[in-house]
Amino acid sequence: MGDIKTKTDRIKELTELLNKAGKAYYQEAEEIMSNKEYDELYDELLALERETGMVLSNSPTVNVGYEVLSSLPKVRHEAPMLSLDKTKSVEELAAFLKDKEGILSWKLDGLTVVLTYENGVLMQAVTRGNGEVGELITNNAKVFVNIPLNISYKEQLIIRGEAVIKYSDFEEINKTIEQQDLKYKNPRNLCSGSVRQLSNKVTAERNVHFFAFTLVKAGGDEAYLGNIDKQFKFLKEQGFSVVEHKMVTGENVGEAVEYFKAAIDSFDVPSDGLVLMYNDIEYGRSLGRTSKFPRNGIAFKWKDETAKTILTDIEWSPSRTGLINPIAIFSPVELEGTTVSRASIHNISIMEGLKLGIGDEIEVYKANMIIPQISENHTKSGKLTIPDKCPACGGTAEIRSVNEVKSLYCTNPDCVAKHVKKFTHFVSRDALNIEGLSEETLEKFIDKGFIHSYRDIFHLDDHEDEIVNMSGFGRKSYDNLLAAVEKSRTVNLPKLIYSLGILNIGLANAKVICKEFDYDPEKTVNAAIDTLIEIDGIGGVIAESFVEYFKNEKNRKEFDELLKELKIEKAEETNTESPIAGKVFVVTGSVERFANRKELQSFIEARGGKVTGSVTSKTNYLINNDTQSNSSKNKKAKELGIDIISEDMFMELVGEQ
């Protein structure tokens, strides 16, 4: 074993050294070793790879063949991946262990990936997805920085780990992006996008690392499955990087937590906590699971770091819906490694509950180490004046109570802030999805008079010279923006309706309404309240919002202008001959034969059926694989005499087993 370990370590050492020499020679025009020395080390590496059967993905002996795919296929996991229960208490960690040994490790913040090796060769890589079905990313995994393409173990090997982009690499990638609003927000988002690229050339450029944390299957050899400590040692011998970990007991788990806590500031890999697992795998499995979580492990989240400061002001921020949100401004404090001076208060009810007043001593924290919040007000003076004018337009502001929550609203329909926010919503991902039109860019275009209505977005080419010469733009950015605008001209009706920002109309509601009127724009926008209320899932409030919006002459004119600019995609034809045509379904619980519930919903709708969110007297079937559960939907279905069927029973009903 010691000999194998020495050889695998030497392979890693040689790979790193030769890659460094290659980069210096080809990219930096420097020579850190002679050609003779390089060739000798290369030959040594090649011999070791042949002897051990281990080849790292970034080995200079591997010629990467880049490949572009049209889509990422879906793959069902051999064993479902479950989330762990969480705690912020070290005492709970000790109580969890009792007299057992555990493994405490980083909880890495990237994208979970499952690797499968057959006969020592990487055959498949799949993302976590929904825990049961993930996306196939084998081509991308082959260009991760540190995974072996070949290993010495020849039985089937399945492992789980986290794909991550290190902070240092994240910062380097962001340095190459000039436009501030195009920079990546955090390493996790960048990693997720990098791992799920259709071109693995892009993945290779992003320096994705992989750290193994679970051995799922190792042929039929149970010796590797006895405890996690053995698993990690075995995986290291095969050339994998494993997540940093410590063996702990109830007595010393606190010391281990302190070790990791002290290491956070210098740890280059994104992490959002720790994971504690029983070292004895069989014991952990024997404990089973609760209704939500397995009992063999627990996640530890860092306690929220708090700081005392002085409230200096309340800033009122208008939104596209007219809601004016209060934002606390306070003396800057350090939290979780960053300086913060602002925190959203959300509404007047929360503000009054905290009894906030200018000059009060407050305590702030970052919820989940990300979002600044006020946890406590030590002074509680309550000396705050709520404005009666909108700070953006000067129009009348009034307090309204919705579901017993008080909030401030601007009553001016032509408020400038409403315009910026409404255009931001119009171009957002679930709406027209126009990349390159950030809120900051829209503000500039509105200020310069380029945009007054939705229609103007499709005629930005009228201002080509001015946009190309704007600060932060240029020819390439302009061309990319125009291409995105042209692409957005083809859209389906639900997305178009959602893009208008009608109060209470989300994308799901828009889909239900449009489907009811056969995706006909004219019929849809002329719908009457009485007709809309009859649609399952559409209540009086939603119906009234929808009708009132299109009764407004200005809104209707703007919509009609949009229709002249856009090509409305036709909805897929439904199978009216299907046995389920016209039937109403509700889907609950996990699904097995479909990737997720949305896929099942699409399957039903393509055959003329309907899917709603709640069980009512109009429901024909409730689909739940746990037909005997005591869930609220099952109880409601039983009360109404509605059939509860499993997926298998549903497929029998459809006649497509």
Coordinates of N, CA, C and O in Angstrom, one line a residue, residues 614-620 633-643:
S614 N -54.0 22.2 -6.4 CA -54.7 21.8 -5.2 C -55.9 20.8 -5.5 O -56.5 20.9 -6.6
V615 N -56.2 20.0 -4.6 CA -57.3 19.0 -4.8 C -58.6 19.7 -4.5 O -58.9 20.3 -3.5
T616 N -59.5 19.7 -5.5 CA -60.9 20.3 -5.4 C -61.9 19.3 -5.9 O -61.5 18.2 -6.4
S617 N -63.1 19.7 -5.9 CA -64.2 18.8 -6.4 C -64.1 18.6 -7.9 O -64.6 17.6 -8.5
K618 N -63.3 19.5 -8.6 CA -63.1 19.3 -10.1 C -61.9 18.3 -10.4 O -61.7 18.0 -11.6
T619 N -61.2 17.9 -9.4 CA -60.1 17.0 -9.6 C -60.6 15.6 -9.9 O -61.5 15.1 -9.3
N620 N -60.0 15.0 -11.0 CA -60.3 13.6 -11.3 C -59.4 12.6 -10.6 O -59.9 11.5 -10.2
K633 N -53.1 16.4 1.0 CA -53.8 16.1 -0.3 C -54.5 14.8 -0.4 O -55.6 14.7 -0.9
N634 N -53.8 13.8 0.2 CA -54.5 12.4 0.3 C -55.8 12.5 1.1 O -56.8 11.9 0.7
K635 N -55.7 13.2 2.2 CA -56.9 13.3 3.1 C -58.0 14.0 2.3 O -59.2 13.6 2.4
K636 N -57.7 15.1 1.6 CA -58.7 15.9 0.9 C -59.3 15.0 -0.2 O -60.5 15.0 -0.4
A637 N -58.4 14.3 -0.9 CA -58.9 13.4 -2.0 C -59.9 12.4 -1.5 O -61.0 12.1 -2.1
K638 N -59.6 11.8 -0.3 CA -60.4 10.8 0.3 C -61.8 11.4 0.7 O -62.8 10.8 0.5
E639 N -61.7 12.6 1.2 CA -63.0 13.2 1.6 C -63.9 13.5 0.4 O -65.1 13.4 0.6
L640 N -63.3 13.8 -0.7 CA -64.1 14.1 -1.9 C -64.3 12.9 -2.8 O -65.0 13.0 -3.8
G641 N -63.8 11.7 -2.4 CA -64.0 10.5 -3.2 C -63.2 10.5 -4.5 O -63.7 9.9 -5.5
I642 N -62.1 11.2 -4.5 CA -61.2 11.2 -5.7 C -60.2 10.1 -5.7 O -59.6 9.8 -4.6
D643 N -60.0 9.4 -6.8 CA -59.1 8.3 -6.9 C -57.6 8.8 -6.6 O -57.2 9.8 -7.2

